[in-house]
XYZ file of C-alpha atoms in Angstrom:
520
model
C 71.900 91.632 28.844
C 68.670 91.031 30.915
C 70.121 88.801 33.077
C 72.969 90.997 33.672
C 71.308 94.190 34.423
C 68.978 91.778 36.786
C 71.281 90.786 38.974
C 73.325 93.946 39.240
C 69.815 95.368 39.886
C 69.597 92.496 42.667
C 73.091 93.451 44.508
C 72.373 97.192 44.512
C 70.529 97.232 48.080
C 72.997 94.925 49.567
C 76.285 97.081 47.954
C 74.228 100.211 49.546
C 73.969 98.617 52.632
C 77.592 97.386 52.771
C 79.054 100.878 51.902
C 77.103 102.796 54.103
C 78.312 100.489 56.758
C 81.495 100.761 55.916
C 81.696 104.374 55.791
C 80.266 105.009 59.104
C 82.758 103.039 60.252
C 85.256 105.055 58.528
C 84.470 108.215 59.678
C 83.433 107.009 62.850
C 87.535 105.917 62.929
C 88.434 108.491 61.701
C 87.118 110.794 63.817
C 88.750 108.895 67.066
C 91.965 108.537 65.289
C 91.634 113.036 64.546
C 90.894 113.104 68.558
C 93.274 110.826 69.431
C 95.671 112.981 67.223
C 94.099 116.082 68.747
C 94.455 115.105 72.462
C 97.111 116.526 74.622
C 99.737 114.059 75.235
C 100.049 114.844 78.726
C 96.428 114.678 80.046
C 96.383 112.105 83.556
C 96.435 108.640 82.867
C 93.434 106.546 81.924
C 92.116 104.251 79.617
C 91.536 104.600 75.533
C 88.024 103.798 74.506
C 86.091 103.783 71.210
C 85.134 106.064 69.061
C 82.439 108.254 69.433
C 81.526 106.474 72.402
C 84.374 106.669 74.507
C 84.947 104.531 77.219
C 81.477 104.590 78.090
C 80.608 100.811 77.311
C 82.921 99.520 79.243
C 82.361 101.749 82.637
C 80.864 99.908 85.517
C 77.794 101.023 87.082
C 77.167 102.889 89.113
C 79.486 105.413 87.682
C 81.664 105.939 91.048
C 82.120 102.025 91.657
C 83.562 102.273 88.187
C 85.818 104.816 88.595
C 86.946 103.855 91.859
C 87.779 100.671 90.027
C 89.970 102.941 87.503
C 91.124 104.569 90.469
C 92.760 101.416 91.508
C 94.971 100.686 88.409
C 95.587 104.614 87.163
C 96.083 106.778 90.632
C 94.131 109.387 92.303
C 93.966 111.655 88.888
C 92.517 110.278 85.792
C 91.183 110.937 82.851
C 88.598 109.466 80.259
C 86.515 109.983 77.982
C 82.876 109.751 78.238
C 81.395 109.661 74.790
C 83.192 112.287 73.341
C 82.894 114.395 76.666
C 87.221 114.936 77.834
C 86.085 113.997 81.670
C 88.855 114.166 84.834
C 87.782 112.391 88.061
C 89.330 113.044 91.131
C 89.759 110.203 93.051
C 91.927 111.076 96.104
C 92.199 113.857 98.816
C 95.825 115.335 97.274
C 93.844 115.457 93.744
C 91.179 117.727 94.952
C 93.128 119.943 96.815
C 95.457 120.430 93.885
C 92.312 121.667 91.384
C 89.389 122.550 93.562
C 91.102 124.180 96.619
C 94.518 125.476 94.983
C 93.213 126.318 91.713
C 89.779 127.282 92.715
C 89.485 130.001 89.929
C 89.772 127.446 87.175
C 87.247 124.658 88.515
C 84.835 126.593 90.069
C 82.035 126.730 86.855
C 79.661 124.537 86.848
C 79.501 121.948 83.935
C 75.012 121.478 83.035
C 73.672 118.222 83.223
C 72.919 118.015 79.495
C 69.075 117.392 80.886
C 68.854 120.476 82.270
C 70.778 122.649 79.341
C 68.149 121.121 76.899
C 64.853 121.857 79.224
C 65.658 124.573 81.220
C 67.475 128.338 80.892
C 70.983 128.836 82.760
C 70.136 132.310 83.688
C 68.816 132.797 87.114
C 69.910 129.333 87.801
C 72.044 129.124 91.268
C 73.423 125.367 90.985
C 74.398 125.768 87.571
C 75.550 129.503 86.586
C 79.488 130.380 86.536
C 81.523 133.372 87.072
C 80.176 136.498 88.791
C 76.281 135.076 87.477
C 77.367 132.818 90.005
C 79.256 134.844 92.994
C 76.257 137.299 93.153
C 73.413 134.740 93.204
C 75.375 132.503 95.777
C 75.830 136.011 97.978
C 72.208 137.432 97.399
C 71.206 133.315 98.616
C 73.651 133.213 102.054
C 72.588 136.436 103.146
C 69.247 135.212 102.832
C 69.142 132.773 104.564
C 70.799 134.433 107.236
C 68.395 137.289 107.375
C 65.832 134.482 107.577
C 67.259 133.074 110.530
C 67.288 136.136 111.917
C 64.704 138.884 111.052
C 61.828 135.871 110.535
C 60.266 133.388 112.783
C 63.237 131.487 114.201
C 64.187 128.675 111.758
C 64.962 126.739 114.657
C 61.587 127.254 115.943
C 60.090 126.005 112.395
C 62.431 122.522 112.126
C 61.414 121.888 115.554
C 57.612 122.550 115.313
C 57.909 120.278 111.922
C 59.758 117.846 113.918
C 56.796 117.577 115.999
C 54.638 116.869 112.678
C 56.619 114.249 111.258
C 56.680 112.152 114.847
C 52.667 112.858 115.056
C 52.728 110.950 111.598
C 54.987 108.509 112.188
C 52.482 107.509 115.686
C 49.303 108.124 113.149
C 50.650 105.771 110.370
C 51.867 102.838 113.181
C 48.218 103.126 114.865
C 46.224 102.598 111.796
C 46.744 99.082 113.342
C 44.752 98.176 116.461
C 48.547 96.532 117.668
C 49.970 100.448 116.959
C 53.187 98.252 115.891
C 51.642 98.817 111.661
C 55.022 98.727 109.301
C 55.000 101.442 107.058
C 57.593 103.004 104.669
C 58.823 106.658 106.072
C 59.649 108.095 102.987
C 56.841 110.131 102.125
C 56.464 111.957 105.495
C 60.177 112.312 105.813
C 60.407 114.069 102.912
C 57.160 116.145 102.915
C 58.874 117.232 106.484
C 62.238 118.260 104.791
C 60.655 119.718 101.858
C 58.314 121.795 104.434
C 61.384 123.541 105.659
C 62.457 124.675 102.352
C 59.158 125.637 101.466
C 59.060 127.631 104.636
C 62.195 129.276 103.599
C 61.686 130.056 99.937
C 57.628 129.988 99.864
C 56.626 131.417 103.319
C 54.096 128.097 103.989
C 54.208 124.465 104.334
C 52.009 121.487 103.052
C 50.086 118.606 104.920
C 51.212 115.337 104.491
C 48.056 114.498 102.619
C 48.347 116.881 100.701
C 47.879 114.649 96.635
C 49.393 117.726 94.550
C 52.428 117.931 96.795
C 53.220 114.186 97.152
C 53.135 113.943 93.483
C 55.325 117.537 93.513
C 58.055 115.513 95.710
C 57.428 112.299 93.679
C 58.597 114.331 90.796
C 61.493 115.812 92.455
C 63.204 112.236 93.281
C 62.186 111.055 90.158
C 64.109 114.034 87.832
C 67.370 113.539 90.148
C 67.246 109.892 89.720
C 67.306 110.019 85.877
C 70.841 112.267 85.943
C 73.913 110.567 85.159
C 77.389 111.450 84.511
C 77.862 108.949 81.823
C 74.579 108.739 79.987
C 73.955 108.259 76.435
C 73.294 111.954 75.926
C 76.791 112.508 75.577
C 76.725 110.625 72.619
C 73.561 112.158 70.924
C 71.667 114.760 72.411
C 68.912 114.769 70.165
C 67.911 111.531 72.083
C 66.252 114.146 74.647
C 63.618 114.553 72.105
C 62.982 110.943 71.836
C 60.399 108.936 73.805
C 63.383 107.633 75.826
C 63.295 110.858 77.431
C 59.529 111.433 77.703
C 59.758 111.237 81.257
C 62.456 113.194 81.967
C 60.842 116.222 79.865
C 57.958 115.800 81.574
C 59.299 115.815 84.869
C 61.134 118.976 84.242
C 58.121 120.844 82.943
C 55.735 119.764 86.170
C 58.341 121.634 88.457
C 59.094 124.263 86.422
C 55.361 125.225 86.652
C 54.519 124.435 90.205
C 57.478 126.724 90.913
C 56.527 129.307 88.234
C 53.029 129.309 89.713
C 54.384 130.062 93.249
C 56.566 133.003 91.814
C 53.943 134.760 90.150
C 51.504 134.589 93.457
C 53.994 136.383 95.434
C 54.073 139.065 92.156
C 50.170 139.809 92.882
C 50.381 139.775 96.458
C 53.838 141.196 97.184
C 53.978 144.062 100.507
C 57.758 145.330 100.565
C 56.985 145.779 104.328
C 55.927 142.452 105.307
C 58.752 139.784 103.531
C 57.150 136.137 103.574
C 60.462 134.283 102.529
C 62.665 134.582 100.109
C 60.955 134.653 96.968
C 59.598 138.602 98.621
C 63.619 139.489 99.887
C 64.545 138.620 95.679
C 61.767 140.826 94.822
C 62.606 143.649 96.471
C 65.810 143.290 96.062
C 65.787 143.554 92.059
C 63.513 146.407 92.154
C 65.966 148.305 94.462
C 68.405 147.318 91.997
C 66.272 148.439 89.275
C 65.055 151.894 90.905
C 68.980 152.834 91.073
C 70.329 151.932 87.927
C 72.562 149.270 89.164
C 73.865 146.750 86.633
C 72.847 143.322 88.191
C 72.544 139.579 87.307
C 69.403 139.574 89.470
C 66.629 139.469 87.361
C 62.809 139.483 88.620
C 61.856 136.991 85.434
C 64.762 134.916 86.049
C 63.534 134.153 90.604
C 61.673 131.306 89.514
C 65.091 129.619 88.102
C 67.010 129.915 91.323
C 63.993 128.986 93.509
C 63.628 126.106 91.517
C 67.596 124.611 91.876
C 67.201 125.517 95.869
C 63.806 122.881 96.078
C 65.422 120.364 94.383
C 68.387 120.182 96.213
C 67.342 120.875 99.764
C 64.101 118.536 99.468
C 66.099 115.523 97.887
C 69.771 115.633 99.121
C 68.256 115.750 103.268
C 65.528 113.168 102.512
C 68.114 110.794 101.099
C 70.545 111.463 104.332
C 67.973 110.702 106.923
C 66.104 107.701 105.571
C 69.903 106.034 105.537
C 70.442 107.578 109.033
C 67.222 105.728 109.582
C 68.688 102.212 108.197
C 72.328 102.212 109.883
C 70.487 102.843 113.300
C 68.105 100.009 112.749
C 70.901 97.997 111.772
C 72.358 98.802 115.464
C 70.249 99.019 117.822
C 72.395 99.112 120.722
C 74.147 102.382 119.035
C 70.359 103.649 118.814
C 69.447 103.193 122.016
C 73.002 104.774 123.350
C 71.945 107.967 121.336
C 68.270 107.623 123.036
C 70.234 107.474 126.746
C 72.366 110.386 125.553
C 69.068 112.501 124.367
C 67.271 112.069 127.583
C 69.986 113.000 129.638
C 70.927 115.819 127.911
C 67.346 117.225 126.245
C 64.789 115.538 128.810
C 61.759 114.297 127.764
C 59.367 117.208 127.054
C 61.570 120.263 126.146
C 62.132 121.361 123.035
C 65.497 120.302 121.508
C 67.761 123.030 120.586
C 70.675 123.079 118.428
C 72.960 124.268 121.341
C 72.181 120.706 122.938
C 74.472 119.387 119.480
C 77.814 120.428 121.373
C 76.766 117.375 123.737
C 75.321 115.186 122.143
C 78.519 114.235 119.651
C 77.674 110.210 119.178
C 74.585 111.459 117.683
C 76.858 114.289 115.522
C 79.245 111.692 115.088
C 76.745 108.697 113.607
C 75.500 111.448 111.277
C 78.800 111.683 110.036
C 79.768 107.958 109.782
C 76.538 107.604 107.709
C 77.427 110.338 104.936
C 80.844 108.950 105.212
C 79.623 105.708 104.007
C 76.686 106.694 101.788
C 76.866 110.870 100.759
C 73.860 111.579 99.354
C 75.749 113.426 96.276
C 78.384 110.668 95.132
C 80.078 112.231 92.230
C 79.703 116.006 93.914
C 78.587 118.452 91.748
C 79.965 118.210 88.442
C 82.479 121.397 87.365
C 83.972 122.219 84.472
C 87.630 123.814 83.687
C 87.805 127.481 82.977
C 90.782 127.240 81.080
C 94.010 125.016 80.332
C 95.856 124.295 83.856
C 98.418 121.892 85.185
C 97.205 119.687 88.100
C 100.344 117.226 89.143
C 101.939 117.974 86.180
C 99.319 117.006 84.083
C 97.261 119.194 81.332
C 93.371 119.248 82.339
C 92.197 121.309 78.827
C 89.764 123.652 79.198
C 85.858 122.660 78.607
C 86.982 119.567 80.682
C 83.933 117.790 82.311
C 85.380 117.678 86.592
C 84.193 115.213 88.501
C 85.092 114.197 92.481
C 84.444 110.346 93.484
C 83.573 111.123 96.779
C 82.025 107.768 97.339
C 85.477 106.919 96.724
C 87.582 109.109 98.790
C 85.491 108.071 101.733
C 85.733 104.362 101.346
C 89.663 104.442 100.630
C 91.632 102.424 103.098
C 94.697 105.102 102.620
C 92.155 107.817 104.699
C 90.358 105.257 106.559
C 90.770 102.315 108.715
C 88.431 99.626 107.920
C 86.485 101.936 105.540
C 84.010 100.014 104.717
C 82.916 99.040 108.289
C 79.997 101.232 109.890
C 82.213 102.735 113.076
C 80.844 106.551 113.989
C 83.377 106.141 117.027
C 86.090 106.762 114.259
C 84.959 110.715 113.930
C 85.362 110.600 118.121
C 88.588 111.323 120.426
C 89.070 108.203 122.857
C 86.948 109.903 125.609
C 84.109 110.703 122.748
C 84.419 114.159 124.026
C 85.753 115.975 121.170
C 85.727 115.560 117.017
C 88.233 114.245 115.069
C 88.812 115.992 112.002
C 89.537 114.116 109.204
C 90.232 115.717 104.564
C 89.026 112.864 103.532
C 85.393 114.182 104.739
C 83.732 115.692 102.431
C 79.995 114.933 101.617
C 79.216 118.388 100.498
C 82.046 118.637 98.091
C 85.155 120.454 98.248
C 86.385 124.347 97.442
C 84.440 127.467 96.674
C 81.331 125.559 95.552
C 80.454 123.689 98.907
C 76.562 123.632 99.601
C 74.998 127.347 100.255
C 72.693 125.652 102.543
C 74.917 123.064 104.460
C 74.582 124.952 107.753
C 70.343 125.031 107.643
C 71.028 121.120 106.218
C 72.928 120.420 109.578
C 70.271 121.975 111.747
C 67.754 120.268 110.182
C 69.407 117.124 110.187
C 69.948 117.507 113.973
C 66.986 118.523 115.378
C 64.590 115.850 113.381
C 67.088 113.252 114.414
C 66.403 114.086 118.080
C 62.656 114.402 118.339
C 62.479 111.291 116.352
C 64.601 109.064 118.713
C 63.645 110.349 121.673
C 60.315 109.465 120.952
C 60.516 105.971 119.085
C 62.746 103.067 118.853
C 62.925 101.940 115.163
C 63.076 98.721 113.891
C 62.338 96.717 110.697
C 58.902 94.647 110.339
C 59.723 91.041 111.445
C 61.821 88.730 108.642
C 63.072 91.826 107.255
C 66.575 92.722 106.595
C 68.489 96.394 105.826
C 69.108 96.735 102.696
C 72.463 98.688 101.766
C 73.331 98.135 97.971
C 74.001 101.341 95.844
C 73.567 99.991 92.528
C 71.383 102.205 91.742
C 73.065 105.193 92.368
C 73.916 108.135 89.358
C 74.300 111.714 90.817
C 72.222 111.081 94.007
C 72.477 107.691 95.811
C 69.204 107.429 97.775
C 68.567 104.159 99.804
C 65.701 101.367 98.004
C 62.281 101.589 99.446
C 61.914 100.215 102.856
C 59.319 99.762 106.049
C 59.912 100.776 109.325
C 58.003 99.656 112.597
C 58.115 101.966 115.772
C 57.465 101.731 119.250
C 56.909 104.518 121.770
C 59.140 104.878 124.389
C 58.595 108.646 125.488
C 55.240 109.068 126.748
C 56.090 112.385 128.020
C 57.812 113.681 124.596
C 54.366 112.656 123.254
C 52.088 114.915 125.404
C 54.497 117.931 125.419
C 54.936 117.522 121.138
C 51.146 117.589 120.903
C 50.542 120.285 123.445
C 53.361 122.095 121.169
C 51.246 121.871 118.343
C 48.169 122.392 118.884
């Protein structure tokens, strides 16, 4: 009997091991077998993956090369699921024009990074409210920044005057060496420039480039965009967030949601209805009007700091990333950069300011802009959306809830919109004389529908105008045995280009004394 009750004793453990196994398993089956059972037999084509997990462990990374690669064997519509997340990509031109453009009422919500629904509110927030949250926040925004433009210092006047800044640090970081040839990586001043314009906008001031708090602000920035992804394991288990695999992220979050609180509640204390700074004073005022007269509003003073905050992000991060590949491609060619220079001279001189009437003639520049976002759009899977209800896109059911993304990384490398796609040709966006555009769907680096970019216009401008002070001033190369590096791998929501150093030579002596006369 001892023996016995021994050495059932002794299998116990293992037989508790063994059926717990088993019946995770089980329900884990189960469960895919119920969804499988569950799932609308006429969703668009794509491929079965496990359960719970979805098709997840099998989806190449980055997330677009992977489901351009789907795009290859299903079509320009597909459908899979990530984790247990119902996701459609669209993958071709006739696919978003179909959903975002002909059934804009149903795919304009936004679907929340699951990051940002665990660390941050929804209301106030601009990028990722829905409905009329949504319309009056994106309104209140536009006009905005059109006042701004307007009724404000000039916002050409400010891109140009921080134009000058960023080429006075370029020349200070190349003449820390006594050869004034020093390599040196760009991407801190060319983002504390960007940033400076959005500041300008939303905070009424901008920061030095040695500034320590802000650099570590901006460091923050790229870091909390970087750690988004469409496919990540949060799908699976969100109480992973609360795990040290998250720390960072968490932390991230919190650091800008309090340099951005702290901003809001200075303008609070020192607000003067008749002198607006920027923005953050027009949204005050505005939702005190609203309040003084009883008018039902989404536009809540506690809720500023949220929309402020999604307008930072986005406008320091998405430009930054743009230019620095600008940057790259025109290294990589130098005979197309020093075309552009020829063009700039002719057309701007060399000591007046630039203005962004001079972009009607200077189109290779426009046009090389283009090519570049073509090749490498800063957002690659657009902004994700999320179905409002059950619809039929090309006779296929898209449930509602459905997680909407658009492969625009995709779309502009596809040899059915483009010839050669993946060669670097700005000449393609050009009539035969290169006097007038040529317009092409397939172009879409700010997404598609009723949710394109609030600030693509000031983005353009800005783009522009740094472009030209820049290469009128310096001709940009890489440090000697260097090579342009191009690879996306590591690319998730944003697709920023790896870390690289520039050298510069000064070929405008006269841009030089009229940019510091300018500024001082």
């Amino acid at each position: 009997m001892y023996s016995m009750t021994s050495y059932i004793g002794g299998c116990l453990p293992s037989l508790t091991i063994q059926t717990v196994l088993i019946g995770s398993v089980s329900a884990l089956f189960f469960t895919w077998l119920v969804g499988i059972y569950r799932t609308p037999r006429n969703l668009p084509p794509g491929p079965v993956g496990l359960p719970l997990l979805g098709y997840m462990p099998f989806l190449q990374l980055p997330p677009f090369k992977g489901f351009a690669r789907l795009a290859q064997k299903y079509g320009g519509l597909i459908s899979v699921r990530l984790g247990p997340m119902l996701t459609v990509v669209l993958n071709d031109v006739d696919a978003v024009k179909q959903s975002l453009v002909k059934e804009a009422d149903v795919f304009t919500d936004r679907n929340v990074p699951i990051e940002y629904s665990l660390a941050l509110p929804l209301e106030g927030s601009l990028a990722f409210s829905s409905g009329d949250q949504w319309k009056e926040l994106r309104k209140f925004v536009a006009t905005a920044f059109r006042q701004f433009e307007v009724e404000h210092e000039k916002l050409e006047s400010v891109i140009v005057r921080e134009s000058d800044r960023l080429c006075r640090a370029f020349h200070d970081e190349a003449t820390k060496d006594p050869s004034g040839r020093r390599p040196f990586d760009p991407h801190h001043i060319i983002n504390n420039a960007v940033s400076n314009i959005i500041c300008s906008i939303c905070f009424g001031r901008s920061y030095e480039y040695s500034d320590p708090e802000f650099h570590r602000i901006l460091t923050v920035v790229g870091n909390s965009f970087r750690s988004l992804s469409p496919s990540g394991w949060l799908l699976v288990c969100r109480g992973l967030y609360y795990t040290p695999l998250y720390r960072q992220v968490r932390l991230n979050l919190a650091t800008l949601e309090a340099f951005i609180r702290a901003i809001v509640q200075q303008h609070r204390e020192t607000f003067d209805p008749d002198n607006l700074r920027d923005i953050i004073d027009m949204y005050l005022l505005e939702v005190r009007r609203l309040d003084e007269e009883g008018i039902d509003t989404h536009l809540k003073e506690a809720n500023i700091w949220r929309g402020v905050f999604d307008i930072f992000l986005a406008a320091s991060e998405s430009m930054t990333s743009a230019l620095r590949w600008i940057l790259l491609y025109l290294i990589d060619n130098p005979d197309l950069q020093s075309k552009i220079r020829s063009d700039i001279l002719r057309i701007v001189g060399p000591s007046r300011d630039p203005a962004i009437t001079d972009r009607d003639q200077l189109l290779l520049l426009e046009a090389t802009c283009m090519e570049v976002l073509r090749l490498r759009p800063p957002a690659p899977m657009g902004g994700p959306r999320q179905t409002r209800r059950d619809v039929l896109v090309n006779n296929h059911f898209i449930p509602e809830g459905t997680l909407v993304l658009t492969n625009v990384w995709y779309i502009h490398q596809d040899p059915e919109n483009w010839h050669d796609p993946t060669r670097f040709d700005p000449t393609r966006f050009l009539t035969a004389d290169g006097k007038d555009f040529v317009k092409n769907p397939a172009f879409m680096p700010y997404g598609a529908g009723r949710r394109l970019c609030v600030g693509d216009r000031i983005a353009r401008m800005q783009m522009f105008l740094f472009l030209t002070s820049m290469l009128r001033r310096f001709e940009f190369s890489l440090p000697e045995g260097a090579s342009a590096d191009f690879g996306v791998d590591g690319g998730n929501f944003t697709l920023s280009a790896a870390p690289f150093k520039i050298s510069i030579r000064e070929v405008n002596s006269k841009s030089s004394r009229a940019s510091s006369s300018n500024c001082e």
